[in-house]
Amino acid sequence: MNLTLHVWRQAGPTAEGKLVKYEAHDVEPEMSFLEMLDVVNERLIESGDEPIVFDHDCREGICGACGVMINGVAHGPEIGTATCQLHMRSFRDGDVVYVEPWRSRGFPVVRDLMVDRSALDRIIASGGYVSVRTGGTPDGNDIPVPKVDADMSMDAAACIGCGACVAACPNGSASLFTAAKISHLGLLPQGQAERDGRALSMVARMDEEQFGHCTFFGECQEACPKEISIDTIVRMNRDFLRASLKRGSHAGDAGAD
């Protein structure tokens, strides 16, 4: 099949960008969206033009590097699918497809479809860890974990940090990402030591990175390729409120002394 692409081209972070029209010919339905871009790039290189820059790594829906907006939808039309997992059979012959980078103040464009998502790494670094004992490997059954908690923790841990939740949110909020990272540790016994500090520090870092505030539009969970529930944001808000009240109470005790 043949497609008409309108791809965002931008030479650098401070350069002015624009949509450029390309024709994608002889596209096979079995191709992934990234493989289709590979073919377009091969033809651009053969003709002496600059290839389209886009981010990718594993191409298996694990690394989260591949995200782009496809016809205004993060990762494209299929639910629970990263861009690298999106196959061209989701489109029809003659379709016009618009391809753009994530649009967020927290994700500055590096070039073309590639954005800088290091803000998410800094959010994790601010509190996404647990205290563990050094020495030999502990027995797997040493600390019992209720199945309900284990299941919810694993669901949150499925987050691949692609940033689709930010790109889809009308406010540009990173709350679903941050909540997933807080939840998957805070639900387990091993994560209790830092639970309050984790919520406070990671939410504060999210605000410092200039992401927007969550107003529960719900677009984030619809765009998430791992279908992480917005319930994790509720859990994060609860942890943050509890930790804030504790901190306020301790500050009042110190003042009384």
PDB file of C-alpha atoms in Angstrom:
ATOM      1  CA  MET A   1       0.000   0.000   0.000  1.00  0.00           C
ATOM      2  CA  ASN A   2       0.985   3.639  -0.405  1.00  0.00           C
ATOM      3  CA  LEU A   3       0.777   6.343   2.241  1.00  0.00           C
ATOM      4  CA  THR A   4       1.285  10.088   2.370  1.00  0.00           C
ATOM      5  CA  LEU A   5       3.296  11.146   5.418  1.00  0.00           C
ATOM      6  CA  HIS A   6       3.507  14.588   6.956  1.00  0.00           C
ATOM      7  CA  VAL A   7       6.530  14.355   9.270  1.00  0.00           C
ATOM      8  CA  TRP A   8       7.770  16.975  11.708  1.00  0.00           C
ATOM      9  CA  ARG A   9      11.293  18.072  10.769  1.00  0.00           C
ATOM     10  CA  GLN A  10      13.353  20.214  13.139  1.00  0.00           C
ATOM     11  CA  ALA A  11      17.117  20.585  12.851  1.00  0.00           C
ATOM     12  CA  GLY A  12      17.722  21.203  16.560  1.00  0.00           C
ATOM     13  CA  PRO A  13      16.227  22.302  19.878  1.00  0.00           C
ATOM     14  CA  THR A  14      16.246  26.001  18.986  1.00  0.00           C
ATOM     15  CA  ALA A  15      15.542  25.629  15.257  1.00  0.00           C
ATOM     16  CA  GLU A  16      12.160  26.298  13.741  1.00  0.00           C
ATOM     17  CA  GLY A  17      10.331  23.151  12.769  1.00  0.00           C
ATOM     18  CA  LYS A  18       7.728  22.302  10.160  1.00  0.00           C
ATOM     19  CA  LEU A  19       5.784  19.407   8.693  1.00  0.00           C
ATOM     20  CA  VAL A  20       7.314  17.974   5.518  1.00  0.00           C
ATOM     21  CA  LYS A  21       5.396  15.793   3.073  1.00  0.00           C
ATOM     22  CA  TYR A  22       6.775  12.392   2.019  1.00  0.00           C
ATOM     23  CA  GLU A  23       5.359   9.563  -0.057  1.00  0.00           C
ATOM     24  CA  ALA A  24       5.735   6.071   1.399  1.00  0.00           C
ATOM     25  CA  HIS A  25       5.378   3.535  -1.415  1.00  0.00           C
ATOM     26  CA  ASP A  26       5.046  -0.251  -1.362  1.00  0.00           C
ATOM     27  CA  VAL A  27       4.426  -0.435   2.374  1.00  0.00           C
ATOM     28  CA  GLU A  28       3.809  -3.999   3.553  1.00  0.00           C
ATOM     29  CA  PRO A  29       1.010  -4.561   6.108  1.00  0.00           C
ATOM     30  CA  GLU A  30       3.372  -6.730   8.191  1.00  0.00           C
ATOM     31  CA  MET A  31       5.828  -3.866   8.676  1.00  0.00           C
ATOM     32  CA  SER A  32       5.939  -2.095  11.996  1.00  0.00           C
ATOM     33  CA  PHE A  33       5.562   1.668  11.950  1.00  0.00           C
ATOM     34  CA  LEU A  34       9.289   2.057  12.639  1.00  0.00           C
ATOM     35  CA  GLU A  35      10.175  -0.326   9.820  1.00  0.00           C
ATOM     36  CA  MET A  36       8.071   1.820   7.512  1.00  0.00           C
ATOM     37  CA  LEU A  37      10.089   4.862   8.623  1.00  0.00           C
ATOM     38  CA  ASP A  38      13.282   2.859   8.005  1.00  0.00           C
ATOM     39  CA  VAL A  39      12.211   2.286   4.395  1.00  0.00           C
ATOM     40  CA  VAL A  40      11.389   5.975   3.951  1.00  0.00           C
ATOM     41  CA  ASN A  41      14.806   6.884   5.377  1.00  0.00           C
ATOM     42  CA  GLU A  42      16.611   4.475   3.050  1.00  0.00           C
ATOM     43  CA  ARG A  43      15.021   6.199   0.072  1.00  0.00           C
ATOM     44  CA  LEU A  44      15.852   9.641   1.481  1.00  0.00           C
ATOM     45  CA  ILE A  45      19.497   8.630   1.904  1.00  0.00           C
ATOM     46  CA  GLU A  46      19.615   7.212  -1.618  1.00  0.00           C
ATOM     47  CA  SER A  47      18.355  10.536  -2.961  1.00  0.00           C
ATOM     48  CA  GLY A  48      20.896  12.512  -0.918  1.00  0.00           C
ATOM     49  CA  ASP A  49      18.391  13.923   1.594  1.00  0.00           C
ATOM     50  CA  GLU A  50      18.625  13.967   5.387  1.00  0.00           C
ATOM     51  CA  PRO A  51      16.915  10.947   6.979  1.00  0.00           C
ATOM     52  CA  ILE A  52      14.176  11.425   9.547  1.00  0.00           C
ATOM     53  CA  VAL A  53      15.544  11.253  13.086  1.00  0.00           C
ATOM     54  CA  PHE A  54      13.486   9.186  15.511  1.00  0.00           C
ATOM     55  CA  ASP A  55      14.273   7.402  18.764  1.00  0.00           C
ATOM     56  CA  HIS A  56      14.223   3.617  19.144  1.00  0.00           C
ATOM     57  CA  ASP A  57      16.075   0.781  20.820  1.00  0.00           C
ATOM     58  CA  CYS A  58      14.592  -2.639  21.560  1.00  0.00           C
ATOM     59  CA  ARG A  59      11.653  -2.444  19.124  1.00  0.00           C
ATOM     60  CA  GLU A  60       9.831  -4.930  21.343  1.00  0.00           C
ATOM     61  CA  GLY A  61       7.676  -2.594  23.425  1.00  0.00           C
ATOM     62  CA  ILE A  62      10.034  -2.762  26.396  1.00  0.00           C
ATOM     63  CA  CYS A  63      12.441   0.200  26.308  1.00  0.00           C
ATOM     64  CA  GLY A  64       9.877   2.964  25.759  1.00  0.00           C
ATOM     65  CA  ALA A  65      12.144   4.931  23.419  1.00  0.00           C
ATOM     66  CA  CYS A  66      10.013   4.883  20.282  1.00  0.00           C
ATOM     67  CA  GLY A  67       7.042   7.103  21.124  1.00  0.00           C
ATOM     68  CA  VAL A  68       5.670   9.572  18.564  1.00  0.00           C
ATOM     69  CA  MET A  69       2.306  11.194  17.901  1.00  0.00           C
ATOM     70  CA  ILE A  70       0.540   9.517  14.972  1.00  0.00           C
ATOM     71  CA  ASN A  71      -2.424  11.475  13.648  1.00  0.00           C
ATOM     72  CA  GLY A  72      -2.570  13.274  16.974  1.00  0.00           C
ATOM     73  CA  VAL A  73      -2.627  10.083  19.052  1.00  0.00           C
ATOM     74  CA  ALA A  74       0.273   8.960  21.237  1.00  0.00           C
ATOM     75  CA  HIS A  75       1.688   5.693  19.792  1.00  0.00           C
ATOM     76  CA  GLY A  76      -1.056   5.602  17.157  1.00  0.00           C
ATOM     77  CA  PRO A  77      -4.540   4.102  16.861  1.00  0.00           C
ATOM     78  CA  GLU A  78      -4.099   0.739  18.604  1.00  0.00           C
ATOM     79  CA  ILE A  79      -4.755   0.413  22.353  1.00  0.00           C
ATOM     80  CA  GLY A  80      -2.014  -1.021  24.573  1.00  0.00           C
ATOM     81  CA  THR A  81       0.582  -0.766  21.796  1.00  0.00           C
ATOM     82  CA  ALA A  82       3.892   1.088  21.585  1.00  0.00           C
ATOM     83  CA  THR A  83       4.897   2.677  18.265  1.00  0.00           C
ATOM     84  CA  CYS A  84       7.355  -0.139  17.550  1.00  0.00           C
ATOM     85  CA  GLN A  85       4.537  -2.679  17.989  1.00  0.00           C
ATOM     86  CA  LEU A  86       2.121  -0.831  15.700  1.00  0.00           C
ATOM     87  CA  HIS A  87       1.794  -2.626  12.369  1.00  0.00           C
ATOM     88  CA  MET A  88       0.947  -0.962   9.097  1.00  0.00           C
ATOM     89  CA  ARG A  89      -2.124  -3.153   8.713  1.00  0.00           C
ATOM     90  CA  SER A  90      -3.726  -0.643  11.072  1.00  0.00           C
ATOM     91  CA  PHE A  91      -3.754   1.797   8.133  1.00  0.00           C
ATOM     92  CA  ARG A  92      -5.381   1.690   4.699  1.00  0.00           C
ATOM     93  CA  ASP A  93      -3.972   2.260   1.253  1.00  0.00           C
ATOM     94  CA  GLY A  94      -3.946   5.981   0.464  1.00  0.00           C
ATOM     95  CA  ASP A  95      -4.120   7.121   4.102  1.00  0.00           C
ATOM     96  CA  VAL A  96      -2.612  10.459   5.088  1.00  0.00           C
ATOM     97  CA  VAL A  97      -0.562  10.109   8.278  1.00  0.00           C
ATOM     98  CA  TYR A  98       0.792  12.927  10.420  1.00  0.00           C
ATOM     99  CA  VAL A  99       3.851  12.045  12.522  1.00  0.00           C
ATOM    100  CA  GLU A 100       5.031  14.417  15.250  1.00  0.00           C
ATOM    101  CA  PRO A 101       7.185  14.279  18.396  1.00  0.00           C
ATOM    102  CA  TRP A 102       5.834  14.351  21.943  1.00  0.00           C
ATOM    103  CA  ARG A 103       4.547  17.851  22.679  1.00  0.00           C
ATOM    104  CA  SER A 104       5.476  18.858  26.223  1.00  0.00           C
ATOM    105  CA  ARG A 105       7.507  21.558  27.902  1.00  0.00           C
ATOM    106  CA  GLY A 106       9.169  18.760  29.862  1.00  0.00           C
ATOM    107  CA  PHE A 107      10.254  17.022  26.629  1.00  0.00           C
ATOM    108  CA  PRO A 108      12.268  19.486  24.512  1.00  0.00           C
ATOM    109  CA  VAL A 109      12.795  18.402  20.908  1.00  0.00           C
ATOM    110  CA  VAL A 110      16.328  17.186  20.166  1.00  0.00           C
ATOM    111  CA  ARG A 111      15.793  16.750  16.443  1.00  0.00           C
ATOM    112  CA  ASP A 112      12.821  15.826  14.250  1.00  0.00           C
ATOM    113  CA  LEU A 113      10.823  13.181  16.151  1.00  0.00           C
ATOM    114  CA  MET A 114      13.367  12.693  18.944  1.00  0.00           C
ATOM    115  CA  VAL A 115      12.798  14.411  22.298  1.00  0.00           C
ATOM    116  CA  ASP A 116      14.814  14.663  25.499  1.00  0.00           C
ATOM    117  CA  ARG A 117      13.018  12.603  28.156  1.00  0.00           C
ATOM    118  CA  SER A 118      15.757  12.781  30.767  1.00  0.00           C
ATOM    119  CA  ALA A 119      13.317  14.615  33.060  1.00  0.00           C
ATOM    120  CA  LEU A 120      11.704  11.238  33.732  1.00  0.00           C
ATOM    121  CA  ASP A 121      15.096   9.823  34.750  1.00  0.00           C
ATOM    122  CA  ARG A 122      15.566  12.669  37.200  1.00  0.00           C
ATOM    123  CA  ILE A 123      12.158  11.996  38.748  1.00  0.00           C
ATOM    124  CA  ILE A 124      13.150   8.360  39.324  1.00  0.00           C
ATOM    125  CA  ALA A 125      16.564   9.345  40.713  1.00  0.00           C
ATOM    126  CA  SER A 126      14.910  11.607  43.295  1.00  0.00           C
ATOM    127  CA  GLY A 127      13.264   8.721  45.123  1.00  0.00           C
ATOM    128  CA  GLY A 128      12.766   5.590  43.061  1.00  0.00           C
ATOM    129  CA  TYR A 129      14.798   3.224  45.227  1.00  0.00           C
ATOM    130  CA  VAL A 130      14.508   1.015  48.323  1.00  0.00           C
ATOM    131  CA  SER A 131      16.824   0.247  51.230  1.00  0.00           C
ATOM    132  CA  VAL A 132      18.086  -3.327  51.143  1.00  0.00           C
ATOM    133  CA  ARG A 133      20.456  -5.357  53.249  1.00  0.00           C
ATOM    134  CA  THR A 134      23.828  -6.153  51.775  1.00  0.00           C
ATOM    135  CA  GLY A 135      25.133  -9.681  51.743  1.00  0.00           C
ATOM    136  CA  GLY A 136      23.718 -12.865  50.327  1.00  0.00           C
ATOM    137  CA  THR A 137      20.548 -13.117  48.301  1.00  0.00           C
ATOM    138  CA  PRO A 138      17.530 -13.284  50.643  1.00  0.00           C
ATOM    139  CA  ASP A 139      15.116 -16.176  50.445  1.00  0.00           C
ATOM    140  CA  GLY A 140      12.235 -15.489  48.060  1.00  0.00           C
ATOM    141  CA  ASN A 141       9.690 -16.288  50.799  1.00  0.00           C
ATOM    142  CA  ASP A 142      11.498 -14.355  53.528  1.00  0.00           C
ATOM    143  CA  ILE A 143       9.025 -11.432  53.350  1.00  0.00           C
ATOM    144  CA  PRO A 144       5.413 -12.466  52.655  1.00  0.00           C
ATOM    145  CA  VAL A 145       3.608 -10.191  50.183  1.00  0.00           C
ATOM    146  CA  PRO A 146      -0.192 -10.371  49.807  1.00  0.00           C
ATOM    147  CA  LYS A 147      -1.144 -11.401  46.277  1.00  0.00           C
ATOM    148  CA  VAL A 148      -3.388  -8.361  45.770  1.00  0.00           C
ATOM    149  CA  ASP A 149      -0.499  -6.026  46.639  1.00  0.00           C
ATOM    150  CA  ALA A 150       1.940  -8.005  44.492  1.00  0.00           C
ATOM    151  CA  ASP A 151      -0.417  -7.867  41.509  1.00  0.00           C
ATOM    152  CA  MET A 152      -0.988  -4.112  41.837  1.00  0.00           C
ATOM    153  CA  SER A 153       2.755  -3.546  42.233  1.00  0.00           C
ATOM    154  CA  MET A 154       3.520  -5.560  39.106  1.00  0.00           C
ATOM    155  CA  ASP A 155       0.849  -3.688  37.144  1.00  0.00           C
ATOM    156  CA  ALA A 156       2.473  -0.360  38.084  1.00  0.00           C
ATOM    157  CA  ALA A 157       5.982  -1.707  37.446  1.00  0.00           C
ATOM    158  CA  ALA A 158       4.994  -2.407  33.832  1.00  0.00           C
ATOM    159  CA  CYS A 159       5.595   1.299  33.074  1.00  0.00           C
ATOM    160  CA  ILE A 160       8.302   1.616  30.401  1.00  0.00           C
ATOM    161  CA  GLY A 161       8.791   5.379  30.798  1.00  0.00           C
ATOM    162  CA  CYS A 162       7.858   6.195  27.216  1.00  0.00           C
ATOM    163  CA  GLY A 163       6.162   9.491  28.109  1.00  0.00           C
ATOM    164  CA  ALA A 164       2.942   8.817  26.200  1.00  0.00           C
ATOM    165  CA  CYS A 165       0.952   9.800  29.286  1.00  0.00           C
ATOM    166  CA  VAL A 166       2.595  13.236  29.232  1.00  0.00           C
ATOM    167  CA  ALA A 167       2.079  13.685  25.495  1.00  0.00           C
ATOM    168  CA  ALA A 168      -1.589  12.686  25.692  1.00  0.00           C
ATOM    169  CA  CYS A 169      -2.458  14.778  28.741  1.00  0.00           C
ATOM    170  CA  PRO A 170      -4.010  18.190  27.920  1.00  0.00           C
ATOM    171  CA  ASN A 171      -2.038  19.576  30.878  1.00  0.00           C
ATOM    172  CA  GLY A 172       1.235  17.836  30.005  1.00  0.00           C
ATOM    173  CA  SER A 173       1.207  16.084  33.381  1.00  0.00           C
ATOM    174  CA  ALA A 174       3.668  13.325  34.272  1.00  0.00           C
ATOM    175  CA  SER A 175       1.467  12.119  37.119  1.00  0.00           C
ATOM    176  CA  LEU A 176       0.751   8.643  35.697  1.00  0.00           C
ATOM    177  CA  PHE A 177       4.459   7.966  35.176  1.00  0.00           C
ATOM    178  CA  THR A 178       5.419   9.295  38.612  1.00  0.00           C
ATOM    179  CA  ALA A 179       2.534   7.490  40.305  1.00  0.00           C
ATOM    180  CA  ALA A 180       3.527   4.180  38.677  1.00  0.00           C
ATOM    181  CA  LYS A 181       7.088   4.525  39.955  1.00  0.00           C
ATOM    182  CA  ILE A 182       5.895   5.475  43.438  1.00  0.00           C
ATOM    183  CA  SER A 183       3.219   2.759  43.563  1.00  0.00           C
ATOM    184  CA  HIS A 184       5.216  -0.242  42.486  1.00  0.00           C
ATOM    185  CA  LEU A 185       7.665   0.333  45.344  1.00  0.00           C
ATOM    186  CA  GLY A 186       5.230   1.679  47.933  1.00  0.00           C
ATOM    187  CA  LEU A 187       2.933  -1.334  47.671  1.00  0.00           C
ATOM    188  CA  LEU A 188       5.663  -3.754  48.762  1.00  0.00           C
ATOM    189  CA  PRO A 189       7.054  -4.278  52.293  1.00  0.00           C
ATOM    190  CA  GLN A 190      10.563  -3.561  51.004  1.00  0.00           C
ATOM    191  CA  GLY A 191       9.481  -0.087  49.935  1.00  0.00           C
ATOM    192  CA  GLN A 192       7.999   1.103  53.220  1.00  0.00           C
ATOM    193  CA  ALA A 193      11.144   2.671  54.707  1.00  0.00           C
ATOM    194  CA  GLU A 194      11.231   5.424  52.059  1.00  0.00           C
ATOM    195  CA  ARG A 195       7.502   5.509  51.296  1.00  0.00           C
ATOM    196  CA  ASP A 196       6.752   8.987  52.687  1.00  0.00           C
ATOM    197  CA  GLY A 197       9.983  10.583  51.507  1.00  0.00           C
ATOM    198  CA  ARG A 198       9.612   8.962  48.093  1.00  0.00           C
ATOM    199  CA  ALA A 199       6.195  10.509  47.518  1.00  0.00           C
ATOM    200  CA  LEU A 200       7.321  13.943  48.639  1.00  0.00           C
ATOM    201  CA  SER A 201      10.586  14.024  46.707  1.00  0.00           C
ATOM    202  CA  MET A 202       9.317  12.516  43.438  1.00  0.00           C
ATOM    203  CA  VAL A 203       6.245  14.764  43.273  1.00  0.00           C
ATOM    204  CA  ALA A 204       8.423  17.783  44.055  1.00  0.00           C
ATOM    205  CA  ARG A 205      10.852  16.804  41.300  1.00  0.00           C
ATOM    206  CA  MET A 206       7.991  16.325  38.853  1.00  0.00           C
ATOM    207  CA  ASP A 207       6.896  19.906  39.560  1.00  0.00           C
ATOM    208  CA  GLU A 208      10.466  21.188  39.194  1.00  0.00           C
ATOM    209  CA  GLU A 209      10.645  19.632  35.731  1.00  0.00           C
ATOM    210  CA  GLN A 210       7.728  21.894  34.702  1.00  0.00           C
ATOM    211  CA  PHE A 211       5.222  19.177  33.933  1.00  0.00           C
ATOM    212  CA  GLY A 212       1.593  20.200  34.257  1.00  0.00           C
ATOM    213  CA  HIS A 213      -0.794  19.281  37.054  1.00  0.00           C
ATOM    214  CA  CYS A 214      -3.182  16.343  36.871  1.00  0.00           C
ATOM    215  CA  THR A 215      -6.891  17.165  36.627  1.00  0.00           C
ATOM    216  CA  PHE A 216      -7.989  13.578  35.896  1.00  0.00           C
ATOM    217  CA  PHE A 217      -8.826  13.906  32.219  1.00  0.00           C
ATOM    218  CA  GLY A 218      -7.944  10.220  31.905  1.00  0.00           C
ATOM    219  CA  GLU A 219      -6.171  10.572  28.551  1.00  0.00           C
ATOM    220  CA  CYS A 220      -2.989   9.209  30.135  1.00  0.00           C
ATOM    221  CA  GLN A 221      -4.342   5.732  30.828  1.00  0.00           C
ATOM    222  CA  GLU A 222      -5.864   5.571  27.349  1.00  0.00           C
ATOM    223  CA  ALA A 223      -2.497   6.352  25.738  1.00  0.00           C
ATOM    224  CA  CYS A 224      -0.379   4.131  27.996  1.00  0.00           C
ATOM    225  CA  PRO A 225       0.959   1.157  25.985  1.00  0.00           C
ATOM    226  CA  LYS A 226       0.963  -0.894  29.195  1.00  0.00           C
ATOM    227  CA  GLU A 227      -2.574   0.213  30.127  1.00  0.00           C
ATOM    228  CA  ILE A 228      -1.596   1.412  33.595  1.00  0.00           C
ATOM    229  CA  SER A 229      -4.641   2.588  35.495  1.00  0.00           C
ATOM    230  CA  ILE A 230      -5.255   6.144  36.644  1.00  0.00           C
ATOM    231  CA  ASP A 231      -5.891   4.556  40.055  1.00  0.00           C
ATOM    232  CA  THR A 232      -2.135   4.778  40.620  1.00  0.00           C
ATOM    233  CA  ILE A 233      -2.465   8.582  40.654  1.00  0.00           C
ATOM    234  CA  VAL A 234      -5.086   8.315  43.384  1.00  0.00           C
ATOM    235  CA  ARG A 235      -2.649   6.160  45.371  1.00  0.00           C
ATOM    236  CA  MET A 236       0.172   8.668  44.808  1.00  0.00           C
ATOM    237  CA  ASN A 237      -1.993  11.577  45.938  1.00  0.00           C
ATOM    238  CA  ARG A 238      -2.960   9.666  49.072  1.00  0.00           C
ATOM    239  CA  ASP A 239       0.679   8.891  49.884  1.00  0.00           C
ATOM    240  CA  PHE A 240       1.693  12.491  49.214  1.00  0.00           C
ATOM    241  CA  LEU A 241      -1.063  13.882  51.454  1.00  0.00           C
ATOM    242  CA  ARG A 242      -0.260  11.488  54.280  1.00  0.00           C
ATOM    243  CA  ALA A 243       3.456  12.284  54.069  1.00  0.00           C
ATOM    244  CA  SER A 244       2.756  16.030  53.981  1.00  0.00           C
ATOM    245  CA  LEU A 245       0.561  15.803  57.080  1.00  0.00           C
ATOM    246  CA  LYS A 246       3.227  13.795  58.889  1.00  0.00           C
ATOM    247  CA  ARG A 247       5.886  16.324  57.981  1.00  0.00           C
ATOM    248  CA  GLY A 248       3.651  19.166  59.163  1.00  0.00           C
ATOM    249  CA  SER A 249       2.992  17.381  62.436  1.00  0.00           C
ATOM    250  CA  HIS A 250       6.700  16.821  63.048  1.00  0.00           C
ATOM    251  CA  ALA A 251       7.411  20.459  62.240  1.00  0.00           C
ATOM    252  CA  GLY A 252       4.787  21.499  64.797  1.00  0.00           C
ATOM    253  CA  ASP A 253       6.340  19.251  67.450  1.00  0.00           C
ATOM    254  CA  ALA A 254       9.754  20.738  66.784  1.00  0.00           C
ATOM    255  CA  GLY A 255       8.340  24.247  67.075  1.00  0.00           C
ATOM    256  CA  ALA A 256       6.714  23.412  70.406  1.00  0.00           C
ATOM    257  CA  ASP A 257      10.079  22.413  71.808  1.00  0.00           C
TER     258      ASP A 257
END
